[in-house]
XYZ file of C-alpha atoms in Angstrom:
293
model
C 0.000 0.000 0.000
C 2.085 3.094 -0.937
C 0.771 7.188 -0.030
C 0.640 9.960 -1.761
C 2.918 12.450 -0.283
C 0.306 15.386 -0.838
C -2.709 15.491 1.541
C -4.466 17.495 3.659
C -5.922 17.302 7.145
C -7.723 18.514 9.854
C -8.348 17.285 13.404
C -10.436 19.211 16.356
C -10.239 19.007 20.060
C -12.262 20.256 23.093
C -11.304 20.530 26.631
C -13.504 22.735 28.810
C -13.751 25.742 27.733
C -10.829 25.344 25.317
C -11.173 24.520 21.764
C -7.914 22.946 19.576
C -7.588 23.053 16.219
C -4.927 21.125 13.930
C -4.467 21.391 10.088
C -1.795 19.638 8.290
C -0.537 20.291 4.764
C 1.824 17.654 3.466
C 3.846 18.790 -0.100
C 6.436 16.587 -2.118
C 9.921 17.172 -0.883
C 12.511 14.376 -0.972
C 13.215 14.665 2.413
C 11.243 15.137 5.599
C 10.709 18.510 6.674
C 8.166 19.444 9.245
C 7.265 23.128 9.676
C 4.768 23.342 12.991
C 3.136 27.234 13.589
C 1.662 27.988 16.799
C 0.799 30.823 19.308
C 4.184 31.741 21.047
C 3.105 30.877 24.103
C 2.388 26.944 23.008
C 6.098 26.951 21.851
C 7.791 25.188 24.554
C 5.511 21.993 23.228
C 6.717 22.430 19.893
C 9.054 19.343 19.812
C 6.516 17.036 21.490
C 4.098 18.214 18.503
C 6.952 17.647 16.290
C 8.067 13.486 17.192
C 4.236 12.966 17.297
C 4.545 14.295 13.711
C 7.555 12.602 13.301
C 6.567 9.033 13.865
C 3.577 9.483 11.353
C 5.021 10.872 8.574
C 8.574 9.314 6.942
C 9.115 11.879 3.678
C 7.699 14.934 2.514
C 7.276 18.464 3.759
C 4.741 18.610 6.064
C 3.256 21.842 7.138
C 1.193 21.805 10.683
C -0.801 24.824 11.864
C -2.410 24.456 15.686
C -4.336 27.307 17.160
C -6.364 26.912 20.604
C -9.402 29.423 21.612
C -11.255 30.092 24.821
C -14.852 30.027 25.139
C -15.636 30.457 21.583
C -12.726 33.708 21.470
C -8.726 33.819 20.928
C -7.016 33.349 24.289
C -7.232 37.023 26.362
C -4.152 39.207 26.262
C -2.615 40.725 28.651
C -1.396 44.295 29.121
C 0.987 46.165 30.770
C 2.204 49.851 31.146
C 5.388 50.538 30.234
C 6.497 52.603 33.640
C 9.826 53.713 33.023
C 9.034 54.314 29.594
C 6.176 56.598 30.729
C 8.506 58.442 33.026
C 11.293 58.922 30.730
C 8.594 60.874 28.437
C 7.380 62.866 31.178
C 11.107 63.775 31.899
C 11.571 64.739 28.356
C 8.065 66.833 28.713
C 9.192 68.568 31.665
C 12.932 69.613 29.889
C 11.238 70.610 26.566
C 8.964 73.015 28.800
C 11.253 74.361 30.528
C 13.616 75.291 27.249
C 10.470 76.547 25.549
C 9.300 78.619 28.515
C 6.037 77.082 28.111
C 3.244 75.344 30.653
C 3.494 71.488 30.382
C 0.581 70.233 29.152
C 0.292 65.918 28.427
C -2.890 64.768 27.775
C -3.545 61.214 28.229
C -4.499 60.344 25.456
C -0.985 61.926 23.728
C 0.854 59.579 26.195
C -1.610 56.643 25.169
C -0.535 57.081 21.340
C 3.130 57.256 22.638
C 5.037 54.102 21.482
C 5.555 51.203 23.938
C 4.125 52.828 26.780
C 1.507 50.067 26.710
C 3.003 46.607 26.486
C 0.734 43.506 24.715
C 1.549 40.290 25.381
C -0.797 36.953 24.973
C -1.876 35.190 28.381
C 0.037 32.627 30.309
C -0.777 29.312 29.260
C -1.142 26.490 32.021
C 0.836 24.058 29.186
C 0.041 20.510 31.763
C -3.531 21.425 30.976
C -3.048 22.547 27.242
C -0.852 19.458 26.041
C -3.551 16.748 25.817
C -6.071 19.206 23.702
C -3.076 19.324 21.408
C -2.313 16.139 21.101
C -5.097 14.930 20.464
C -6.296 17.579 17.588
C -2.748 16.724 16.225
C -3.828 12.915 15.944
C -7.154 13.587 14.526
C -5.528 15.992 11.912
C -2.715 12.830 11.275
C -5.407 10.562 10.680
C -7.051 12.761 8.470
C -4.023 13.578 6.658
C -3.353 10.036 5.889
C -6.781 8.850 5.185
C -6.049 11.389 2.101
C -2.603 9.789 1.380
C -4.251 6.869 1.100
C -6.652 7.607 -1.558
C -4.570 9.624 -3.643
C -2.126 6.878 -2.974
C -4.647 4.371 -4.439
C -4.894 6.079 -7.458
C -1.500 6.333 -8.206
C -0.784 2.702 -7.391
C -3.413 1.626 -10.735
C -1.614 4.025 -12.526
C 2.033 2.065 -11.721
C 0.210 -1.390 -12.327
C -0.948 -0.146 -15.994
C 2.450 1.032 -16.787
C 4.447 -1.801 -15.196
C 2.069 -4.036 -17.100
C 3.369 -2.236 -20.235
C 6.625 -2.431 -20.033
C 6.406 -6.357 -19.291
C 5.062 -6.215 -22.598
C 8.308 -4.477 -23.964
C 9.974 -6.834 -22.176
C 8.768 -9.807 -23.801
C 8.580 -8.350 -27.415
C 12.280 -7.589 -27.307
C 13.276 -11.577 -25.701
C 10.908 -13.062 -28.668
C 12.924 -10.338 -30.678
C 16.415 -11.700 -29.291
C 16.938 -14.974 -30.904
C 16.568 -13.554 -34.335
C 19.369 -10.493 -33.379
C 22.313 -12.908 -34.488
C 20.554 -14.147 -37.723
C 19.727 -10.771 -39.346
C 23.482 -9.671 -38.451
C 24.923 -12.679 -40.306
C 22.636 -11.906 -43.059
C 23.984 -8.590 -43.096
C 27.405 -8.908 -42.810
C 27.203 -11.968 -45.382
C 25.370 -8.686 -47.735
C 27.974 -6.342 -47.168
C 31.101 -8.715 -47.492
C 29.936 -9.516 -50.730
C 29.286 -6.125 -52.286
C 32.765 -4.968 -50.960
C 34.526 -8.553 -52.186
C 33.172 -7.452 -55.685
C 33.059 -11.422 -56.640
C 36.451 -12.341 -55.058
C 35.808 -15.238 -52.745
C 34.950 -14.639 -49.135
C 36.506 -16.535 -46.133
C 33.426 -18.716 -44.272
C 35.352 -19.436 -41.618
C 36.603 -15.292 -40.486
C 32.910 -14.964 -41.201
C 31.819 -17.232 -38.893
C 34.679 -15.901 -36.005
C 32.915 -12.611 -36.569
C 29.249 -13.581 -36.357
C 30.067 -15.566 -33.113
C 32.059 -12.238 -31.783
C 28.389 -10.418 -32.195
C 26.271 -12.933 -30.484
C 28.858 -13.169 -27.617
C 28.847 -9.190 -27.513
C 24.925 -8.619 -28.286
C 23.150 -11.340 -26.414
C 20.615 -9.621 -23.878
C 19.747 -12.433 -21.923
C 20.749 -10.748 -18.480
C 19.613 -7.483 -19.336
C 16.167 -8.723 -19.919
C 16.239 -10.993 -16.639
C 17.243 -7.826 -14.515
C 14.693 -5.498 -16.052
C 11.938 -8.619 -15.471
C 13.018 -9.068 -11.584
C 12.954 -5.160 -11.345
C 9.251 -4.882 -12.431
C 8.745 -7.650 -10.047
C 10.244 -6.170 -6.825
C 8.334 -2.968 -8.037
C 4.841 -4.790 -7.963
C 6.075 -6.125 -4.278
C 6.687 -2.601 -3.235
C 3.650 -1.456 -3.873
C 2.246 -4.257 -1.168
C 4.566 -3.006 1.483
C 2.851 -0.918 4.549
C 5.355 1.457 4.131
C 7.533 4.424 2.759
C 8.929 3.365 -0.308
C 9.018 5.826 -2.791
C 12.543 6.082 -2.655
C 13.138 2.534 -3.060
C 10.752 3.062 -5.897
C 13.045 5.436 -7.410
C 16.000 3.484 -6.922
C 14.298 0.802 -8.994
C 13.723 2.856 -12.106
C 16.983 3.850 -12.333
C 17.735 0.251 -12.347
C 15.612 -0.304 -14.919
C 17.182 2.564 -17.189
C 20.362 1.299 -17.033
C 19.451 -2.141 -18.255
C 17.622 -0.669 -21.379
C 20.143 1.887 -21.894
C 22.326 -1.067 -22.108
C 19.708 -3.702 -24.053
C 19.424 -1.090 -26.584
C 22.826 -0.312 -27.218
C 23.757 -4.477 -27.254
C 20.921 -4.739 -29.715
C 22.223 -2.700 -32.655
C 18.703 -3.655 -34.010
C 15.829 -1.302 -35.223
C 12.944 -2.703 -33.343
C 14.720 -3.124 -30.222
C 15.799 0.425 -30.856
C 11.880 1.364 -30.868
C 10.806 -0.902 -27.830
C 13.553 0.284 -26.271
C 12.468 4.326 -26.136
C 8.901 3.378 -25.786
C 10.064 1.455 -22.546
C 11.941 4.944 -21.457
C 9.147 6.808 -21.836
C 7.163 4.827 -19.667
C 9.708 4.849 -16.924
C 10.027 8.480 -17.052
C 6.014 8.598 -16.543
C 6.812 6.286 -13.420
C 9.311 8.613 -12.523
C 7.569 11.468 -12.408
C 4.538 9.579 -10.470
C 6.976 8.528 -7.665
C 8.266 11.740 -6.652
C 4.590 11.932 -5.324
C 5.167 8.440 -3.016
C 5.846 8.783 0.577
């Protein structure tokens, strides 16, 4: 069973008065990176959030907002005057007055407007209390997340199936192909010798050395076993509870290298054709498993 590595999920909590919310966006990314946003004051349970993530999710970047309201409301700020702030304007008041020669008048509402003199700052969490609402929106939002992974995971899985079912079909039109490689060279050769020995004799037996060189050199036999036992390890892949895409991508480049190589040991015009037909249906599978967990 593979996943998709793009999802989406959401997972609610309620304790009390207190209601937690999770959302998770997971994105392709070769590697695991998990990006968690929260209200500063839920910070210090960051990397808690973070291994609970963790031991969920093996590759992709994930992307996990949490918020937590009161009653219905954001959590209450707090606020704060800014004393010494206040009295260093006063101070400043009281020198400009006296250089000016003029009464000191500060309204309130001038000393209001006055940066910093009032400090904001958001409530002190009780984080014992807060933890479990967390948690548990977290693992509602995981689920969620990879009930979505699943599906879209589904779908790609029939899509590998139809292609790996094609290229089995290369597969065995090139090996019904291969034991006619070595005749249709002789016949060649045996073509070309005679137009360049212009009716001079020809020597059977250097002929022979030569055509034997070609099927040593050309035969395909392993190439085609490899590329067979790769579309097979594939298919039991896709039946692992796992994450496998990069295993999965490992494979194809496997499989390139033995048609890469089939082609070129070919030297034949339908192999040639099967051959790029087969590359362009492991690029497809390429491009579907950078989307595999």
């Amino acid at each position: 069973m593979i996943k998709s590595m793009t999802a989406y999920g959401r997972g609610e909590a309620q304790s009390e008065e207190t209601h937690y919310v999770s959302e998770i966006r997971s994105l392709n990314n070769r590697y695991r990176d998990i990006i968690i946003r929260m209200p500063k004051p839920l910070q210090p349970l960051e990397e808690e959030l973070r291994s609970l993530v963790a031991s969920r999710i093996r590759r992709g970047r994930v992307e996990v907002s949490m918020t937590m309201e009161n009653g219905g409301i954001a959590p209450s700020l707090e606020l704060e005057l800014n004393e010494p702030l206040v009295d260093s304007y006063m101070e400043l008041a009281r020198q400009l007055s006296n250089r000016a020669g003029v009464a000191l008048e500060v309204r309130l509402d001038t000393l209001l407007a006055m940066k910093d003199v009032i400090s904001v700052k958001p409530a002190t969490v009780d984080l014992d209390k807060t933890r479990w609402g967390l948690e548990e929106a977290l693992k509602l939002s995981l689920n969620s997340l990879d009930g979505m992974k699943i599906r879209e995971g589904g779908v790609i899985e029939a899509d590998f199936f139809q292609r790996l079912q094609k290229l089995a079909q290369y597969v065995d039109e090139i090996h019904n192909r291969a034991p006619h490689l070595v005749d249709a060279y002789r016949k060649r050769l045996q073509e070309n010798v005679q137009q360049m020995a212009n009716g001079m004799s020809v020597d059977e037996t250097r002929l022979a050395q030569e055509v034997a060189v070609y099927a040593d050199r050309s035969d395909i036999t392993e190439e085609i076993v490899r590329i067979k036992s790769h579309i097979k390890q594939f298919e039991t892949y896709l039946g692992i509870d796992d994450a496998v895409g990069r295993r999965l991508d490992f494979l194809i480049q496997e499989m390139n290298r033995e048609v890469n190589t089939l082609s070129a040991k070919g030297s034949d015009a339908m192999v040639s054709r099967v051959a790029v037909e087969m590359k362009a249906e492991l690029e497809k599978l390429r491009e579907q498993v950078q989307n595999v967990e």
